[in-house]
């Protein structure tokens, strides 16, 4: 995760900056006073110090350790900036994808709603058409039976007229 990497880089940079200092070289007197020194080494150093005359002018004290983590700190800061940029890009892409998904879901929801309305309208129209068909078939049967009755009446009437005419 980019956020965890950025956090870890920030902590690393902070730690390196705290330790990015030049440290003075320990004098032999300080070395002798250290508890971890073996006693025979302490005696040798004390003997050396007693034999050495004190110089009237001393050279400037050199640093025993000069920090060289500046390049590493700079590289980590650039890497952190790069990660922040990539995280921001990913977050923007994620938001764009989420927005596109929501828009597509809305479109599909609208399409489903429209299709449901259209289906209900067509279903209503079909029911109306089926009712119309049933009514028309009923009317047709009535008309056919009425026509058959009328034909029979006409035939009977023609027969009656012919009988009377003869």
mmCIF file of C-alpha atoms in Angstrom:
data_model
loop_
_atom_site.group_PDB
_atom_site.id
_atom_site.type_symbol
_atom_site.label_atom_id
_atom_site.label_comp_id
_atom_site.label_asym_id
_atom_site.label_seq_id
_atom_site.Cartn_x
_atom_site.Cartn_y
_atom_site.Cartn_z
ATOM 1 C CA UNK A 1 0.000 0.000 0.000
ATOM 2 C CA UNK A 2 1.379 3.395 -0.958
ATOM 3 C CA UNK A 3 0.283 5.067 2.285
ATOM 4 C CA UNK A 4 2.254 2.555 4.369
ATOM 5 C CA UNK A 5 5.327 2.978 2.132
ATOM 6 C CA UNK A 6 5.101 6.772 2.363
ATOM 7 C CA UNK A 7 4.774 6.568 6.151
ATOM 8 C CA UNK A 8 7.779 4.234 6.392
ATOM 9 C CA UNK A 9 9.859 6.532 4.161
ATOM 10 C CA UNK A 10 8.920 9.526 6.330
ATOM 11 C CA UNK A 11 10.054 7.723 9.461
ATOM 12 C CA UNK A 12 13.300 6.623 7.769
ATOM 13 C CA UNK A 13 14.054 10.173 6.602
ATOM 14 C CA UNK A 14 13.356 11.535 10.079
ATOM 15 C CA UNK A 15 15.635 8.927 11.671
ATOM 16 C CA UNK A 16 18.459 9.598 9.200
ATOM 17 C CA UNK A 17 18.167 13.357 9.662
ATOM 18 C CA UNK A 18 18.483 12.944 13.422
ATOM 19 C CA UNK A 19 21.645 10.894 12.928
ATOM 20 C CA UNK A 20 23.028 13.068 10.129
ATOM 21 C CA UNK A 21 25.505 14.983 12.263
ATOM 22 C CA UNK A 22 29.276 15.120 12.333
ATOM 23 C CA UNK A 23 30.763 13.581 15.468
ATOM 24 C CA UNK A 24 34.046 14.656 17.019
ATOM 25 C CA UNK A 25 36.835 12.182 17.414
ATOM 26 C CA UNK A 26 37.079 10.872 20.936
ATOM 27 C CA UNK A 27 40.289 11.861 22.640
ATOM 28 C CA UNK A 28 42.441 9.159 24.140
ATOM 29 C CA UNK A 29 41.520 10.377 27.632
ATOM 30 C CA UNK A 30 37.853 9.736 26.878
ATOM 31 C CA UNK A 31 38.724 6.307 25.520
ATOM 32 C CA UNK A 32 40.604 5.429 28.704
ATOM 33 C CA UNK A 33 37.631 6.457 30.829
ATOM 34 C CA UNK A 34 35.287 4.052 29.036
ATOM 35 C CA UNK A 35 34.177 1.129 31.202
ATOM 36 C CA UNK A 36 34.322 -1.364 28.353
ATOM 37 C CA UNK A 37 38.073 -0.974 27.846
ATOM 38 C CA UNK A 38 40.265 -3.807 29.086
ATOM 39 C CA UNK A 39 42.601 -2.701 31.864
ATOM 40 C CA UNK A 40 45.821 -3.570 29.982
ATOM 41 C CA UNK A 41 44.719 -1.318 27.059
ATOM 42 C CA UNK A 42 43.940 1.470 29.539
ATOM 43 C CA UNK A 43 47.419 1.201 31.086
ATOM 44 C CA UNK A 44 49.062 1.311 27.636
ATOM 45 C CA UNK A 45 47.141 4.427 26.626
ATOM 46 C CA UNK A 46 47.888 6.160 29.954
ATOM 47 C CA UNK A 47 51.586 5.369 29.548
ATOM 48 C CA UNK A 48 51.499 6.824 26.023
ATOM 49 C CA UNK A 49 49.758 9.967 27.247
ATOM 50 C CA UNK A 50 52.355 10.509 30.012
ATOM 51 C CA UNK A 51 55.238 10.161 27.558
ATOM 52 C CA UNK A 52 53.722 12.613 25.028
ATOM 53 C CA UNK A 53 54.461 16.276 25.712
ATOM 54 C CA UNK A 54 51.488 18.663 25.423
ATOM 55 C CA UNK A 55 51.744 20.700 22.242
ATOM 56 C CA UNK A 56 51.442 24.437 22.658
ATOM 57 C CA UNK A 57 49.280 24.833 19.605
ATOM 58 C CA UNK A 58 46.984 22.093 18.712
ATOM 59 C CA UNK A 59 45.609 21.382 15.311
ATOM 60 C CA UNK A 60 41.892 21.719 14.876
ATOM 61 C CA UNK A 61 40.169 18.606 16.013
ATOM 62 C CA UNK A 62 39.043 16.449 13.126
ATOM 63 C CA UNK A 63 35.738 14.725 13.019
ATOM 64 C CA UNK A 64 35.960 11.033 13.735
ATOM 65 C CA UNK A 65 32.812 10.460 11.715
ATOM 66 C CA UNK A 66 31.392 12.712 9.080
ATOM 67 C CA UNK A 67 27.834 11.848 8.177
ATOM 68 C CA UNK A 68 27.346 10.944 4.545
ATOM 69 C CA UNK A 69 23.671 10.113 4.545
ATOM 70 C CA UNK A 70 22.666 13.365 2.825
ATOM 71 C CA UNK A 71 22.482 11.621 -0.551
ATOM 72 C CA UNK A 72 20.402 8.821 0.912
ATOM 73 C CA UNK A 73 18.047 11.295 2.579
ATOM 74 C CA UNK A 74 17.651 13.177 -0.702
ATOM 75 C CA UNK A 75 16.966 9.922 -2.562
ATOM 76 C CA UNK A 76 14.388 8.843 0.049
ATOM 77 C CA UNK A 77 12.683 12.249 -0.118
ATOM 78 C CA UNK A 78 12.442 11.969 -3.920
ATOM 79 C CA UNK A 79 11.101 8.434 -3.567
ATOM 80 C CA UNK A 80 8.533 9.626 -1.021
ATOM 81 C CA UNK A 81 7.479 12.439 -3.382
ATOM 82 C CA UNK A 82 7.184 9.910 -6.216
ATOM 83 C CA UNK A 83 5.059 7.602 -4.049
ATOM 84 C CA UNK A 84 2.814 10.498 -3.011
ATOM 85 C CA UNK A 85 2.345 11.405 -6.674
ATOM 86 C CA UNK A 86 1.588 7.806 -7.640
ATOM 87 C CA UNK A 87 -0.830 7.438 -4.703
ATOM 88 C CA UNK A 88 -2.619 10.630 -5.732
ATOM 89 C CA UNK A 89 -2.813 9.367 -9.317
ATOM 90 C CA UNK A 90 -4.199 6.020 -8.154
ATOM 91 C CA UNK A 91 -6.730 7.733 -5.896
ATOM 92 C CA UNK A 92 -7.854 9.932 -8.812
ATOM 93 C CA UNK A 93 -8.137 6.892 -11.099
ATOM 94 C CA UNK A 94 -10.087 5.063 -8.406
ATOM 95 C CA UNK A 95 -12.473 8.005 -7.999
ATOM 96 C CA UNK A 96 -12.903 8.232 -11.794
ATOM 97 C CA UNK A 97 -13.607 4.489 -11.990
ATOM 98 C CA UNK A 98 -16.077 4.749 -9.108
ATOM 99 C CA UNK A 99 -17.830 7.665 -10.805
ATOM 100 C CA UNK A 100 -17.967 5.775 -14.117
ATOM 101 C CA UNK A 101 -19.375 2.727 -12.307
ATOM 102 C CA UNK A 102 -22.033 4.833 -10.581
ATOM 103 C CA UNK A 103 -22.980 6.462 -13.896
ATOM 104 C CA UNK A 104 -23.207 3.067 -15.625
ATOM 105 C CA UNK A 105 -25.266 1.657 -12.730
ATOM 106 C CA UNK A 106 -27.625 4.664 -12.978
ATOM 107 C CA UNK A 107 -27.963 4.200 -16.755
ATOM 108 C CA UNK A 108 -28.695 0.494 -16.349
ATOM 109 C CA UNK A 109 -31.171 1.206 -13.565
ATOM 110 C CA UNK A 110 -32.925 3.745 -15.792
ATOM 111 C CA UNK A 111 -32.955 1.247 -18.672
ATOM 112 C CA UNK A 112 -34.457 -1.447 -16.431
ATOM 113 C CA UNK A 113 -37.088 0.999 -15.199
ATOM 114 C CA UNK A 114 -37.879 2.072 -18.775
ATOM 115 C CA UNK A 115 -38.074 -1.544 -19.939
ATOM 116 C CA UNK A 116 -40.391 -2.384 -17.032
ATOM 117 C CA UNK A 117 -42.706 0.490 -17.929
ATOM 118 C CA UNK A 118 -42.647 -0.508 -21.613
ATOM 119 C CA UNK A 119 -43.370 -4.144 -20.702
ATOM 120 C CA UNK A 120 -46.286 -3.098 -18.522
ATOM 121 C CA UNK A 121 -47.636 -0.880 -21.332
ATOM 122 C CA UNK A 122 -47.283 -3.692 -23.859
ATOM 123 C CA UNK A 123 -48.859 -6.142 -21.441
ATOM 124 C CA UNK A 124 -51.810 -3.759 -21.000
ATOM 125 C CA UNK A 125 -52.100 -3.282 -24.755
ATOM 126 C CA UNK A 126 -51.982 -7.049 -25.300
ATOM 127 C CA UNK A 127 -54.685 -7.613 -22.706
ATOM 128 C CA UNK A 128 -56.794 -4.905 -24.382
ATOM 129 C CA UNK A 129 -56.205 -6.500 -27.811
ATOM 130 C CA UNK A 130 -57.102 -9.958 -26.486
ATOM 131 C CA UNK A 131 -60.278 -8.539 -24.963
ATOM 132 C CA UNK A 132 -61.029 -6.824 -28.281
ATOM 133 C CA UNK A 133 -60.461 -10.097 -30.111
ATOM 134 C CA UNK A 134 -62.748 -11.965 -27.723
ATOM 135 C CA UNK A 135 -65.405 -9.270 -28.142
ATOM 136 C CA UNK A 136 -65.023 -9.420 -31.942
ATOM 137 C CA UNK A 137 -65.282 -13.222 -31.963
ATOM 138 C CA UNK A 138 -68.380 -12.987 -29.784
ATOM 139 C CA UNK A 139 -69.856 -10.404 -32.150
ATOM 140 C CA UNK A 140 -68.966 -12.637 -35.107
ATOM 141 C CA UNK A 141 -70.775 -15.604 -33.543
ATOM 142 C CA UNK A 142 -73.784 -13.403 -32.803
ATOM 143 C CA UNK A 143 -73.738 -12.053 -36.341
ATOM 144 C CA UNK A 144 -73.407 -15.535 -37.854
ATOM 145 C CA UNK A 145 -76.264 -16.880 -35.730
ATOM 146 C CA UNK A 146 -78.364 -13.816 -36.516
ATOM 147 C CA UNK A 147 -77.565 -14.253 -40.202
ATOM 148 C CA UNK A 148 -78.510 -17.923 -40.034
ATOM 149 C CA UNK A 149 -81.782 -17.001 -38.370
ATOM 150 C CA UNK A 150 -82.372 -14.268 -40.930
ATOM 151 C CA UNK A 151 -81.601 -16.731 -43.781
ATOM 152 C CA UNK A 152 -84.035 -19.202 -42.318
ATOM 153 C CA UNK A 153 -86.642 -16.477 -41.987
ATOM 154 C CA UNK A 154 -86.039 -15.348 -45.575
ATOM 155 C CA UNK A 155 -86.278 -18.978 -46.797
ATOM 156 C CA UNK A 156 -89.472 -19.483 -44.815
ATOM 157 C CA UNK A 157 -90.857 -16.206 -46.115
ATOM 158 C CA UNK A 158 -89.977 -17.078 -49.713
ATOM 159 C CA UNK A 159 -91.574 -20.500 -49.259
ATOM 160 C CA UNK A 160 -94.690 -18.955 -47.758
ATOM 161 C CA UNK A 161 -94.928 -16.448 -50.587
ATOM 162 C CA UNK A 162 -94.550 -19.164 -53.203
ATOM 163 C CA UNK A 163 -97.260 -21.189 -51.577
ATOM 164 C CA UNK A 164 -99.603 -18.270 -51.565
ATOM 165 C CA UNK A 165 -98.761 -17.414 -55.101
ATOM 166 C CA UNK A 166 -99.663 -20.804 -56.405
#
